[in-house]
mmCIF file of C-alpha atoms and ligand atoms in Angstrom:
data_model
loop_
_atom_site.group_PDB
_atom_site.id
_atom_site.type_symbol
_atom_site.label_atom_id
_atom_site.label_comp_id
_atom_site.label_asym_id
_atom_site.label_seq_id
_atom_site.Cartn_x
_atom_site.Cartn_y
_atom_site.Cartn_z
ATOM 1 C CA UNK A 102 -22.257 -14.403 -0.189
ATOM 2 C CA UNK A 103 -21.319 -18.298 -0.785
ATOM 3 C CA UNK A 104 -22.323 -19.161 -4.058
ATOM 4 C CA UNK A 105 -23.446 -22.372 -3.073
ATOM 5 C CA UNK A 106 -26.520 -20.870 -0.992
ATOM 6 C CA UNK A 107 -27.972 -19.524 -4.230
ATOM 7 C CA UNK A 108 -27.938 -23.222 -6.421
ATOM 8 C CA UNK A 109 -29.567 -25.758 -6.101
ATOM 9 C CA UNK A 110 -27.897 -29.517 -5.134
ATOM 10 C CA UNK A 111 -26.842 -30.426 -9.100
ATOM 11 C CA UNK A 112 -25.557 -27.164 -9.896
ATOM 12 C CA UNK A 113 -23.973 -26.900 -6.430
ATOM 13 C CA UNK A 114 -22.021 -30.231 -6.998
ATOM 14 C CA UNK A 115 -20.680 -28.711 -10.165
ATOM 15 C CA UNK A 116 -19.381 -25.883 -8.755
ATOM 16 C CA UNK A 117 -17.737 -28.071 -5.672
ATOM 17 C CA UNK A 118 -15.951 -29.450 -8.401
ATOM 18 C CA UNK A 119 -14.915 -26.740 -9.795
ATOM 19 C CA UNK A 120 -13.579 -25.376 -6.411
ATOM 20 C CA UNK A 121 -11.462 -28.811 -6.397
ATOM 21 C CA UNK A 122 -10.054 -27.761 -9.927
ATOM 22 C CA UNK A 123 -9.348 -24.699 -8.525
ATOM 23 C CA UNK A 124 -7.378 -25.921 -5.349
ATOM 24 C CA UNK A 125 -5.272 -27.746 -7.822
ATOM 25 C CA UNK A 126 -4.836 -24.951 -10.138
ATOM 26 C CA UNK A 127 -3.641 -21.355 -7.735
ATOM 27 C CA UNK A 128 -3.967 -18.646 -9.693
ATOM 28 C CA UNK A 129 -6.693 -19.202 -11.977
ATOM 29 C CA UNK A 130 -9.532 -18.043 -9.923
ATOM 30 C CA UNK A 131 -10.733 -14.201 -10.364
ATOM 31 C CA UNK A 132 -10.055 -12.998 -6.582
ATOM 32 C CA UNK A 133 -14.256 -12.079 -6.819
ATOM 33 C CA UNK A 134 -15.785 -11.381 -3.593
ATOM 34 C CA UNK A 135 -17.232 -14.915 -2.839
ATOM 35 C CA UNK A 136 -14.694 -17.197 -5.046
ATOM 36 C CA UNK A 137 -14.159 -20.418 -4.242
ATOM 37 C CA UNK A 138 -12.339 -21.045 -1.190
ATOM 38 C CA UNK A 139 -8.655 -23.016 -1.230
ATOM 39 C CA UNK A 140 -7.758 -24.833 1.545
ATOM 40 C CA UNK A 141 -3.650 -24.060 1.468
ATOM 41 C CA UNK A 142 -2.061 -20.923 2.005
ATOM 42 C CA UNK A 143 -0.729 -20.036 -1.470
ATOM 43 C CA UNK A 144 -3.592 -21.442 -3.090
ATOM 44 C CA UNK A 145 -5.938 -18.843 -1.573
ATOM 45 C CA UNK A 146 -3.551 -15.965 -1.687
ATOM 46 C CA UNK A 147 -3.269 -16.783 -5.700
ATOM 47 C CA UNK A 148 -7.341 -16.189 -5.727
ATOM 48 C CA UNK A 149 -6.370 -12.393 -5.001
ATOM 49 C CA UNK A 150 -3.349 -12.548 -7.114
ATOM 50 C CA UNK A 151 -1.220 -12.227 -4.020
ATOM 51 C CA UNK A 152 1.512 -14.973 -3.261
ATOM 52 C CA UNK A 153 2.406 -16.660 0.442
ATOM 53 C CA UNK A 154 5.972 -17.915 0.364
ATOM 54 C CA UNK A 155 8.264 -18.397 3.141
ATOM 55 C CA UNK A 156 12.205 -18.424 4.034
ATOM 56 C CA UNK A 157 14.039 -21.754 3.068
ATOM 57 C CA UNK A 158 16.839 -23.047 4.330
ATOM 58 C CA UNK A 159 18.850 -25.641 1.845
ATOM 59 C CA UNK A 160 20.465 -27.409 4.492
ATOM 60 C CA UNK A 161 16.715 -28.441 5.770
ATOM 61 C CA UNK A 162 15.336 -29.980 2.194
ATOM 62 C CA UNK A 163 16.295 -33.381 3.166
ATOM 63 C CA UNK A 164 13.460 -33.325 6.240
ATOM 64 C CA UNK A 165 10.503 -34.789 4.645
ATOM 65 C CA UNK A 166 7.868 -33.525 6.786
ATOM 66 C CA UNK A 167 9.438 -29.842 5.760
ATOM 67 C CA UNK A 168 9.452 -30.270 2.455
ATOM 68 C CA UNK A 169 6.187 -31.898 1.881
ATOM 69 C CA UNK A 170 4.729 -28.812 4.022
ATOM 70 C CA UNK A 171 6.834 -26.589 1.623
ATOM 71 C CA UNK A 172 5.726 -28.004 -1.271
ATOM 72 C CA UNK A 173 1.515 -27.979 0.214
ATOM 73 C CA UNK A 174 1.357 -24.264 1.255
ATOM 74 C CA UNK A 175 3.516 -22.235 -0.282
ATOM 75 C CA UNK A 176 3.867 -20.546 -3.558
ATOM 76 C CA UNK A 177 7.213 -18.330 -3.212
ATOM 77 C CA UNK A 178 10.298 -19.041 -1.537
ATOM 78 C CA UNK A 179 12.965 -16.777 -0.137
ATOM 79 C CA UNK A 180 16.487 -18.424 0.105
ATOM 80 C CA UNK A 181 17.131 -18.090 4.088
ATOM 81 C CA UNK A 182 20.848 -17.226 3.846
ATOM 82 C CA UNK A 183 21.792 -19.410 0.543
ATOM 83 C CA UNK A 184 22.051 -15.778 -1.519
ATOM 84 C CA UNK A 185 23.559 -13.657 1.458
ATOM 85 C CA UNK A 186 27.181 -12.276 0.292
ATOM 86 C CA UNK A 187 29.372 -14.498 2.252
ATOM 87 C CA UNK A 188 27.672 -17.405 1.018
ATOM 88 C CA UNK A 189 28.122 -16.513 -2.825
ATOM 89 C CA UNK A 190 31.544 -14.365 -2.691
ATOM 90 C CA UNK A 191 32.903 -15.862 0.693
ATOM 91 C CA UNK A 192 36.558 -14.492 -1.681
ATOM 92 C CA UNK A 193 36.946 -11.844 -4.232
ATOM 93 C CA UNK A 194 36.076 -12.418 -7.499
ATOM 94 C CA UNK A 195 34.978 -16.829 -6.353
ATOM 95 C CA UNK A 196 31.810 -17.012 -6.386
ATOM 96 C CA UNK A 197 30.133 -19.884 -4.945
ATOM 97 C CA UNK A 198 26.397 -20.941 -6.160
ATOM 98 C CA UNK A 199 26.020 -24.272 -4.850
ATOM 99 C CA UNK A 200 22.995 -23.690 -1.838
ATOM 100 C CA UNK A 201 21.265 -21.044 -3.446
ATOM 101 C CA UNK A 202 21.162 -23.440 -7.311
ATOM 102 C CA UNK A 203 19.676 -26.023 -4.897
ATOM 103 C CA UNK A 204 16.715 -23.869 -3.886
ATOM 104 C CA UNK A 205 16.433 -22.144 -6.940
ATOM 105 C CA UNK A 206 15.889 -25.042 -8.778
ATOM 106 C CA UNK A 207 13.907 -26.867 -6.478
ATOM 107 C CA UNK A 208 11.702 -24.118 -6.446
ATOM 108 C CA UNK A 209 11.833 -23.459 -9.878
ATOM 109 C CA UNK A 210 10.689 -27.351 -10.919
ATOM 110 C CA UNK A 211 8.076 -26.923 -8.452
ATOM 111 C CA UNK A 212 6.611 -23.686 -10.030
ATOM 112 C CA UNK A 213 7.265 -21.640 -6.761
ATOM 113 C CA UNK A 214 8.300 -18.131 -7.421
ATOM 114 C CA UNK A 215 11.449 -16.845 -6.062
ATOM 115 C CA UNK A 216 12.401 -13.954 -3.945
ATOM 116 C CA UNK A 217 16.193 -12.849 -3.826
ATOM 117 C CA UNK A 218 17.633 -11.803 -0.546
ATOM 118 C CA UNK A 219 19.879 -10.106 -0.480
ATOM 119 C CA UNK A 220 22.325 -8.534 -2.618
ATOM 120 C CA UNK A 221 23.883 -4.932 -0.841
ATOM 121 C CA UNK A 222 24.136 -5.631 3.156
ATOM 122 C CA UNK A 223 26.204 -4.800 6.172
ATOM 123 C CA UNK A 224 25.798 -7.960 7.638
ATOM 124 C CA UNK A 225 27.028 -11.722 6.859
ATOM 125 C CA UNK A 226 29.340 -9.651 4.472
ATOM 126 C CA UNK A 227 32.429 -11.093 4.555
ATOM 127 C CA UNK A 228 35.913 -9.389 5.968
ATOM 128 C CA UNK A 229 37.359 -8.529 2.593
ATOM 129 C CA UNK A 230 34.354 -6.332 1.463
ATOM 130 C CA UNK A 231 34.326 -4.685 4.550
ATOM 131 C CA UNK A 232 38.103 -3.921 4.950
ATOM 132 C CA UNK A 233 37.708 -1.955 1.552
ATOM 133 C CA UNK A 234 38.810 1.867 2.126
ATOM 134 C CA UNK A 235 38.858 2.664 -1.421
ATOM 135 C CA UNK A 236 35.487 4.014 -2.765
ATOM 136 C CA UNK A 237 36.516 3.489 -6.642
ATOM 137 C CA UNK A 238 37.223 -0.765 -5.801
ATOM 138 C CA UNK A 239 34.407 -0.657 -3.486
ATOM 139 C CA UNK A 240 31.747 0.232 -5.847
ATOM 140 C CA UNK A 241 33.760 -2.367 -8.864
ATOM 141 C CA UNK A 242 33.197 -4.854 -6.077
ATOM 142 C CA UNK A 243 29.654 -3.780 -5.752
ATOM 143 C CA UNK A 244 28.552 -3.287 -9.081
ATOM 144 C CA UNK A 245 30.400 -7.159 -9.653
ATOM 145 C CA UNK A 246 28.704 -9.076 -6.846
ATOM 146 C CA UNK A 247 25.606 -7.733 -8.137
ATOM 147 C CA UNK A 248 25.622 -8.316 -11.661
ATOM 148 C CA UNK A 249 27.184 -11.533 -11.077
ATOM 149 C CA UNK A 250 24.668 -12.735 -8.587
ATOM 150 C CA UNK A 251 21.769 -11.725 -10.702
ATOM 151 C CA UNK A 252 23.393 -13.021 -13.630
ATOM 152 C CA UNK A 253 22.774 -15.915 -12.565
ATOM 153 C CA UNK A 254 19.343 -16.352 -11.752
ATOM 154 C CA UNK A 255 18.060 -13.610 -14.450
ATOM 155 C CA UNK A 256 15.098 -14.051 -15.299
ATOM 156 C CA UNK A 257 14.072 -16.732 -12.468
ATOM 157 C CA UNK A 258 13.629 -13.745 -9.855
ATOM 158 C CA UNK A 259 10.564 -12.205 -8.928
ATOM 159 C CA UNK A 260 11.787 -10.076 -6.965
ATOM 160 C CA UNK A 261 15.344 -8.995 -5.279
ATOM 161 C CA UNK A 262 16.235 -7.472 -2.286
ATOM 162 C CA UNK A 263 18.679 -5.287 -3.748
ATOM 163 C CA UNK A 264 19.914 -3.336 -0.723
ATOM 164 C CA UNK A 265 18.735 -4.800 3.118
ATOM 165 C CA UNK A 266 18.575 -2.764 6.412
ATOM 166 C CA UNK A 267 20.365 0.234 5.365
ATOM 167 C CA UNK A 268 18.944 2.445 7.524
ATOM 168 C CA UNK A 269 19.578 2.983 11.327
ATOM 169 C CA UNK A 270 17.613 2.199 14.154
ATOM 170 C CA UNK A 271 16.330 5.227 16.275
ATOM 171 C CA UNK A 272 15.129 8.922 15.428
ATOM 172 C CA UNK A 273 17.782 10.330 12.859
ATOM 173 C CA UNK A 274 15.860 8.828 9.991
ATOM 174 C CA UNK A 275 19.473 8.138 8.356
ATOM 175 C CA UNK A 276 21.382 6.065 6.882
ATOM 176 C CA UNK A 277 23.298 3.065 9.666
ATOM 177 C CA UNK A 278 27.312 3.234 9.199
ATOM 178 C CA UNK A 279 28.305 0.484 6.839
ATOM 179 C CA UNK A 280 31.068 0.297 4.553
ATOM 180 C CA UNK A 281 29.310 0.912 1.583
ATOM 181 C CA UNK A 282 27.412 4.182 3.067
ATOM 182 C CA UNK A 283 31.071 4.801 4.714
ATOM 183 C CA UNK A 284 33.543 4.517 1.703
ATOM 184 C CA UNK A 285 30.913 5.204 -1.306
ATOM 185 C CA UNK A 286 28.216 7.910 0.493
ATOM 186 C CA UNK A 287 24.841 7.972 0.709
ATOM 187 C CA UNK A 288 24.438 7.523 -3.118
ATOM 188 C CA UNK A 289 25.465 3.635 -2.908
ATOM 189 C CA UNK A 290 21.426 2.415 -2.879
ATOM 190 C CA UNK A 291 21.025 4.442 -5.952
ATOM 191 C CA UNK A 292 23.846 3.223 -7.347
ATOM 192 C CA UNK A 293 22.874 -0.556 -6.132
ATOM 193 C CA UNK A 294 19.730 0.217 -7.772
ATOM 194 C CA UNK A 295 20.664 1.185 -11.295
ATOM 195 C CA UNK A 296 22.737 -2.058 -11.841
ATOM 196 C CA UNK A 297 20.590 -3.998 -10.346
ATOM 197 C CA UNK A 298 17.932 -3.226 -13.057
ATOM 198 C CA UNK A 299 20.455 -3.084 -16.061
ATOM 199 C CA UNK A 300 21.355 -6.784 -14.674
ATOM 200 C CA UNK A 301 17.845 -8.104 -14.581
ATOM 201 C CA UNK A 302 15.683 -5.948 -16.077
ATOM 202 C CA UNK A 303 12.440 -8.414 -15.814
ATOM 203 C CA UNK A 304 13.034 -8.542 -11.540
ATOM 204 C CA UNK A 305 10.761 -6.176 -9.801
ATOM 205 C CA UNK A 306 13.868 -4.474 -7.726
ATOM 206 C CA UNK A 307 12.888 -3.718 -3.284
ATOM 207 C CA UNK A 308 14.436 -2.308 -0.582
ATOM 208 C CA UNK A 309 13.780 -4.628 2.704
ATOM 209 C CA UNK A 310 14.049 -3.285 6.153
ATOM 210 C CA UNK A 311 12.818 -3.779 9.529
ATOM 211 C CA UNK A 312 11.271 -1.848 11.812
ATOM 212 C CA UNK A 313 9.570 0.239 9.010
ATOM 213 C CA UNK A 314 5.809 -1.144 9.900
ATOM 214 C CA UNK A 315 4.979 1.850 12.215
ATOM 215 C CA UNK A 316 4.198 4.452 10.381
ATOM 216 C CA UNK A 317 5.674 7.839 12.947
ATOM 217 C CA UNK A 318 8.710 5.744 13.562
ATOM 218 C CA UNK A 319 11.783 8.005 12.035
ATOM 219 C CA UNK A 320 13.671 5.215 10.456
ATOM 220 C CA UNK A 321 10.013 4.567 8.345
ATOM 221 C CA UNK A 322 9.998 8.074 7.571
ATOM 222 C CA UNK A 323 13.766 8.185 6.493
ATOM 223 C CA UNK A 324 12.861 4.745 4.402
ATOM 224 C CA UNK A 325 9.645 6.735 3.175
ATOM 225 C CA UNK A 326 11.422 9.532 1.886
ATOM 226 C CA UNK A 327 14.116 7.800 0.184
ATOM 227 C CA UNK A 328 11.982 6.242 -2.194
ATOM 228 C CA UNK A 329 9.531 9.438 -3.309
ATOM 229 C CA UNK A 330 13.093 10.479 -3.963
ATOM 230 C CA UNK A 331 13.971 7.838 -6.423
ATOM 231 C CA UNK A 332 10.190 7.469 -7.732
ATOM 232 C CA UNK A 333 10.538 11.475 -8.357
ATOM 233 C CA UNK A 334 14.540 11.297 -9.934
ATOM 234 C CA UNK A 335 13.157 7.896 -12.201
ATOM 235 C CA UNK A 336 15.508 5.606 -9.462
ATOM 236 C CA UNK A 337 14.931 1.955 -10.442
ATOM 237 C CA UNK A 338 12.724 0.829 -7.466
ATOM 238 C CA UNK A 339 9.713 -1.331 -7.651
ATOM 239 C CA UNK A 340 8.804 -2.775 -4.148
ATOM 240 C CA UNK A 341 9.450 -1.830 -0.490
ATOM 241 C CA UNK A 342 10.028 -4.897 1.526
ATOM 242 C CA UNK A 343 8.437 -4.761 5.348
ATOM 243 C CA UNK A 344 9.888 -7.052 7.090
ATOM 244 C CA UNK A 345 7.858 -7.551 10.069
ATOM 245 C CA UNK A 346 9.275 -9.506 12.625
ATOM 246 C CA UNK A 347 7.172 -8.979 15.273
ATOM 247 C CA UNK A 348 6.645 -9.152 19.358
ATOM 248 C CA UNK A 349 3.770 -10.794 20.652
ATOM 249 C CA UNK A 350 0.922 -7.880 20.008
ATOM 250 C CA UNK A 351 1.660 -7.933 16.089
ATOM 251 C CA UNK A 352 1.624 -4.919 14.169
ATOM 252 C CA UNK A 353 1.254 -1.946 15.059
ATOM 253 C CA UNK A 354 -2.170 0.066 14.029
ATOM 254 C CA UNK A 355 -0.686 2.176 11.685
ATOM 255 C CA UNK A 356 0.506 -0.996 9.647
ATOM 256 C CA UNK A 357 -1.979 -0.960 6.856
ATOM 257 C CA UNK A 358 -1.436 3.138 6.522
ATOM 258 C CA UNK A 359 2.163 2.033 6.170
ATOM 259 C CA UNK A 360 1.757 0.171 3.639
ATOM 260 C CA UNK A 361 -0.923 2.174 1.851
ATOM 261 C CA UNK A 362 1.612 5.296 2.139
ATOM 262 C CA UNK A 363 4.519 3.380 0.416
ATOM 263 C CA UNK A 364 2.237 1.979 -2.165
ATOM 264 C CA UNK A 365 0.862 5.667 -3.253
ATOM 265 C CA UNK A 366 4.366 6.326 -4.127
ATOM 266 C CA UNK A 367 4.126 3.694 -7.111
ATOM 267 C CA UNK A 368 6.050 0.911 -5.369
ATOM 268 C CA UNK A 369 4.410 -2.383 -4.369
ATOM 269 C CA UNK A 370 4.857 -3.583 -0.766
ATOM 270 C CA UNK A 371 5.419 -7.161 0.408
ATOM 271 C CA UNK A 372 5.765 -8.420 4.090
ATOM 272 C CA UNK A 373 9.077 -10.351 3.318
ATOM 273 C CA UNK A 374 9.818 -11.909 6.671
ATOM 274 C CA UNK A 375 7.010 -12.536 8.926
ATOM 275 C CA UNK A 376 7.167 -13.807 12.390
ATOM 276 C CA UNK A 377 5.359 -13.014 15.499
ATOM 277 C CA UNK A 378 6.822 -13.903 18.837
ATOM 278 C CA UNK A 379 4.656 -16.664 20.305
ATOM 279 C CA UNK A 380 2.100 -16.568 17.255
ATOM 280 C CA UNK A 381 -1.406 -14.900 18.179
ATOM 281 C CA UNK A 382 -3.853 -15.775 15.632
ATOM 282 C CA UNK A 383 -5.634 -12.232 15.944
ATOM 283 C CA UNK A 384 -1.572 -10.894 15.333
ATOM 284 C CA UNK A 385 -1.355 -12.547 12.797
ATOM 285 C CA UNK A 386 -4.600 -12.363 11.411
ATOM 286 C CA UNK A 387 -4.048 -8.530 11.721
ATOM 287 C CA UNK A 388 -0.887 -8.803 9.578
ATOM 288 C CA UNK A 389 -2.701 -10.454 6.748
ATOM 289 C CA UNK A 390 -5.583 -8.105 6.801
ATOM 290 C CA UNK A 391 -3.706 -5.256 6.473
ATOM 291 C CA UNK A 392 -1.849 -6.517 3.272
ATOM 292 C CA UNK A 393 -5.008 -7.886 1.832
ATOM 293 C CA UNK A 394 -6.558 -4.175 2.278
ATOM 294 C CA UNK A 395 -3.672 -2.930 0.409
ATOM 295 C CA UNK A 396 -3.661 -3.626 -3.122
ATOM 296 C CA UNK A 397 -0.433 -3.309 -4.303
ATOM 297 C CA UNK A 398 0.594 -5.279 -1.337
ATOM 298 C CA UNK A 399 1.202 -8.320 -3.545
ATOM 299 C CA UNK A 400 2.357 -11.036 -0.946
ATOM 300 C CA UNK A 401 3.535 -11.985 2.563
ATOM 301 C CA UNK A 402 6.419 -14.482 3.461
ATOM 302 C CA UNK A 403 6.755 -15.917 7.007
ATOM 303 C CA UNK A 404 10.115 -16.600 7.571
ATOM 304 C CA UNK A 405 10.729 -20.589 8.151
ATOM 305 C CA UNK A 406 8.118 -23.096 8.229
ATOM 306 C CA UNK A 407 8.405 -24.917 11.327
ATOM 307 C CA UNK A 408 8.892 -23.584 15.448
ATOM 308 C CA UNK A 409 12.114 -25.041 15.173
ATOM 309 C CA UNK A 410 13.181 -23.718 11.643
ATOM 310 C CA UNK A 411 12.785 -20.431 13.263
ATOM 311 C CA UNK A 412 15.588 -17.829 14.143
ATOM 312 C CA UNK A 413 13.685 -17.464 16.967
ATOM 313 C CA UNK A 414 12.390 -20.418 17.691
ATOM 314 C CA UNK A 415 12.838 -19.922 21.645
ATOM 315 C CA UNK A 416 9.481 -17.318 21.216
ATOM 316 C CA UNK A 417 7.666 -20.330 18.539
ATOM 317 C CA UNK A 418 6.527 -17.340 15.990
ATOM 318 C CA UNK A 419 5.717 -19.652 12.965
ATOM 319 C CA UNK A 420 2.556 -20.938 11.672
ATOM 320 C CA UNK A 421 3.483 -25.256 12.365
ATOM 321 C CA UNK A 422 4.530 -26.715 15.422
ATOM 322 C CA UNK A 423 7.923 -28.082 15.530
ATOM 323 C CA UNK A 424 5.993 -31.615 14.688
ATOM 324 C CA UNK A 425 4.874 -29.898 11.492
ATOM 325 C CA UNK A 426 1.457 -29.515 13.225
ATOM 326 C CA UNK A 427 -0.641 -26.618 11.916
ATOM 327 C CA UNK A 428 -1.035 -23.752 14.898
ATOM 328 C CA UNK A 429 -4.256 -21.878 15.569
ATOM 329 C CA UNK A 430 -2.621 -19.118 14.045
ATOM 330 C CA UNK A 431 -2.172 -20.947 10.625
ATOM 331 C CA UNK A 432 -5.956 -20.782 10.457
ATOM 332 C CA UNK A 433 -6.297 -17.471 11.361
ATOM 333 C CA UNK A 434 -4.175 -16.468 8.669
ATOM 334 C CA UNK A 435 -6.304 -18.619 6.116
ATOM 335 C CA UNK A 436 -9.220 -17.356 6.860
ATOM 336 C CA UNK A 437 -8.510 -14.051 6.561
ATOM 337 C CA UNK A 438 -6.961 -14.986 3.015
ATOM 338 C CA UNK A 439 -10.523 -15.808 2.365
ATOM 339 C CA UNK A 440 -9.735 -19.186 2.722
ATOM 340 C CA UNK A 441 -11.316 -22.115 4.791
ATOM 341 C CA UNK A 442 -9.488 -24.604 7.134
ATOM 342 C CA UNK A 443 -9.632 -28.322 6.279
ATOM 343 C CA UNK A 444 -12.286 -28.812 8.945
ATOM 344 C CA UNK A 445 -14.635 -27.110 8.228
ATOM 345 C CA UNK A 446 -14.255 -27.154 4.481
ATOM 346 C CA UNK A 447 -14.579 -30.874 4.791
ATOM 347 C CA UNK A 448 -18.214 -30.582 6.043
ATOM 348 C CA UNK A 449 -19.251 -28.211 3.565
ATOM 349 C CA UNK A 450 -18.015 -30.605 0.855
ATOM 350 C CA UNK A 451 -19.933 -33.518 2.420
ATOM 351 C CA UNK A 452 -23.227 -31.075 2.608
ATOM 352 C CA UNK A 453 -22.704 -29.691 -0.773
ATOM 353 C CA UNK A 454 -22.471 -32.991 -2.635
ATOM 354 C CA UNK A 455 -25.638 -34.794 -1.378
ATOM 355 C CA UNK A 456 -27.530 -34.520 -4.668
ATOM 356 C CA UNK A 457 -25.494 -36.767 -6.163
ATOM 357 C CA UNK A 458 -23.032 -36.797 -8.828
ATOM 358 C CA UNK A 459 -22.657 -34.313 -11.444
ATOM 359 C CA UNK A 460 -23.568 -35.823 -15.234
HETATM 360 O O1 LIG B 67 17.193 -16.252 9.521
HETATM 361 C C1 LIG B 67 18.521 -15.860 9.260
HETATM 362 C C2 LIG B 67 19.456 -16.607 10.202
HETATM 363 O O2 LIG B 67 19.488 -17.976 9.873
HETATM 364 C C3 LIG B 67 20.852 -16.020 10.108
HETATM 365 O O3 LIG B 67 21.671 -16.612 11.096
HETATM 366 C C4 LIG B 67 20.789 -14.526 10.292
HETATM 367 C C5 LIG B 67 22.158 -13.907 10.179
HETATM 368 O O4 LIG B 67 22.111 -12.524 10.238
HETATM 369 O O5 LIG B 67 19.928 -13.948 9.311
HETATM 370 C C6 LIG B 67 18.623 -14.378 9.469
HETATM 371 O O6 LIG B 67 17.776 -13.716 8.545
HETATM 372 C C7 LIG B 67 17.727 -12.296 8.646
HETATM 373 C C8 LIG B 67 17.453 -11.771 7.253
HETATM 374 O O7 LIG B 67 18.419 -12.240 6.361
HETATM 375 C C9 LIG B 67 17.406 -10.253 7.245
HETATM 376 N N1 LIG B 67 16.494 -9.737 8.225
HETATM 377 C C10 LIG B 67 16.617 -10.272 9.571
HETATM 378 C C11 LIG B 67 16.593 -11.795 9.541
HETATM 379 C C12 LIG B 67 16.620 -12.364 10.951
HETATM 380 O O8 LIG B 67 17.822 -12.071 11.579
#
């Protein structure tokens, strides 16, 4: 029930204040049934102690109308490619910082939380890595990059992506070919794993696929019993990252027993890279209800900002308009946050101050 329907006009003007305090202040609020309602995407997910964040891309922070969306809706930010391998070790032991320090810090000054992405993948890995035959200087050059990497950011990480996409598409539930699973074995996320926490111990440590969301696919089974394996052997793992990049229905209806399944296991879930080709609000509203019935399902990124930020901007899966224009499917996404879009939250303002000013 709103609050406001219980007060009268004095005490109701108090509390409308008090809701303004709280727009201004995420994460304060107690994530109660009928708190206050924030008008921005992080804002409200903060009021169930959830974050909204989404991909950035350094090479875009000069774009004003970007950043100053950025800066209005979102409280986490994943570095787009700035942390990838070739970008930070594009040569052997040279590591390169200067993209991912931007966003970091940006972020940082801003008080956005971070997610890393991504330490252990096949792809944008450059030629050196993968022309490794040797499993004893693979896994030095593993363990390094990692440590290195992390090193560097410790303790300004939420959370890392330790390993990314390591399994295969299809039914065999396995592990994809890759140089690491080639050369070092199946045992290379483990081992990923374990330095990865001795690096940053404070970083909540995830595994981030794709095509994980539906719940009798094999490769979310394969994903599935990978970590009750490390959760059982005392693994380092803390998080499961769902990617969910999506075709135009959304999810699919086992989504939210996905993520309820991997969260049983004593791992958190996130949505890490959301985007749903062409953008239905009720697809995207089902995405955020899912999470938001899950709750160690802690937060959801969408990955770019803008249409034409997008990967995939052909199939316009983002939540603004390549103006910077919010879509209907921004407000279906606040709303189901518990929020209220600016519209209408602007009337209930006007009706909720008329008895005058709070003494
Ligand atoms: O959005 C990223 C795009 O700019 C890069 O060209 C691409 C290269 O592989 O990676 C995109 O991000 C991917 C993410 O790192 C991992 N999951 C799939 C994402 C979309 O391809």
């Amino acid at each position: 029930m709103n609050p406001l329907k219980r007060l009268g006009c004095r005490r109701a003007t108090v509390l409308g204040l008090l809701a303004a305090t709280v727009l201004v202040t995420p994460g304060t609020a107690t994530g109660a049934p009928d708190a206050v309602q924030a008008s921005t995407l992080g804002a409200q997910a903060a009021q169930s102690g959830r974050y909204f964040g989404t991909a950035v891309a350094a090479g875009r922070l000069g774009d004003g109308t970007y950043t100053t969306i950025l800066d209005r809706e979102f409280n986490s930010v994943t570095p787009e490619n700035e942390m990838k391998w070739d970008a930070t070790e594009p040569s052997r032991g040279s590591f390169n910082f200067g993209a991912a320090d931007q966003i970091v810090n940006r972020a940082q000054a801003r008080g956005q939380r971070l997610r890393g992405h991504t330490l252990v993948w096949h792809s944008q890995l450059p030629g050196w890595v993968s022309s490794i035959r040797d499993a004893n200087t693979l896994r030095g050059v593993m363990n390094n990059h990692i440590t290195t990497v992390m090193n560097r950011y410790k303790g300004r990480i939420h959370s890392w992506d330790v390993v990314n996409e390591a399994f295969a598409d299809g039914p065999s539930g396995q592990l994809r070919s890759s140089v690491f699973r080639d050369v070092l074995g199946n045992g290379f996320i483990e081992q990923a794993f374990r330095t990865a926490r001795s690096a940053d111990p404070a970083a909540k440590l995830c595994y981030n696929d794709y095509n994980i969301e539906n719940w009798s696919e094999a490769k979310t089974q394969g994903v599935y019993r990978m970590v009750r394996d490390f959760k059982a052997r005392g693994v380092p793992i803390d998080c499961v990252g769902l990617q969910a990049h999506f075709g135009t229905g959304g999810p699919p209806a086992s989504f939210q027993t996905t993520l309820s399944n991997f969260a049983a296991l004593g791992v958190d879930v996130q949505i890490t890279e959301l985007d749903i080709a062409q953008a239905s609000p009720t697809a995207y509203a089902n995405t955020v209800r899912a999470c938001m019935n899950v709750a160690r399902c802690t937060g959801i990124t969408v990955w770019g900002i803008r249409d034409s930020d997008s990967w995939r901007a052909s199939e316009n899966p983002l939540l603004f308009d390549r103006n910077g224009n919010k879509k209907p499917a921004y407000n279906a996404v606040l709303t189901t946050l518990g929020g209220t879009p600016a519209a209408t939250r602007s009337t209930a303002t006007t009706t909720s101050s008329r008895g005058g000013s709070a003494s």
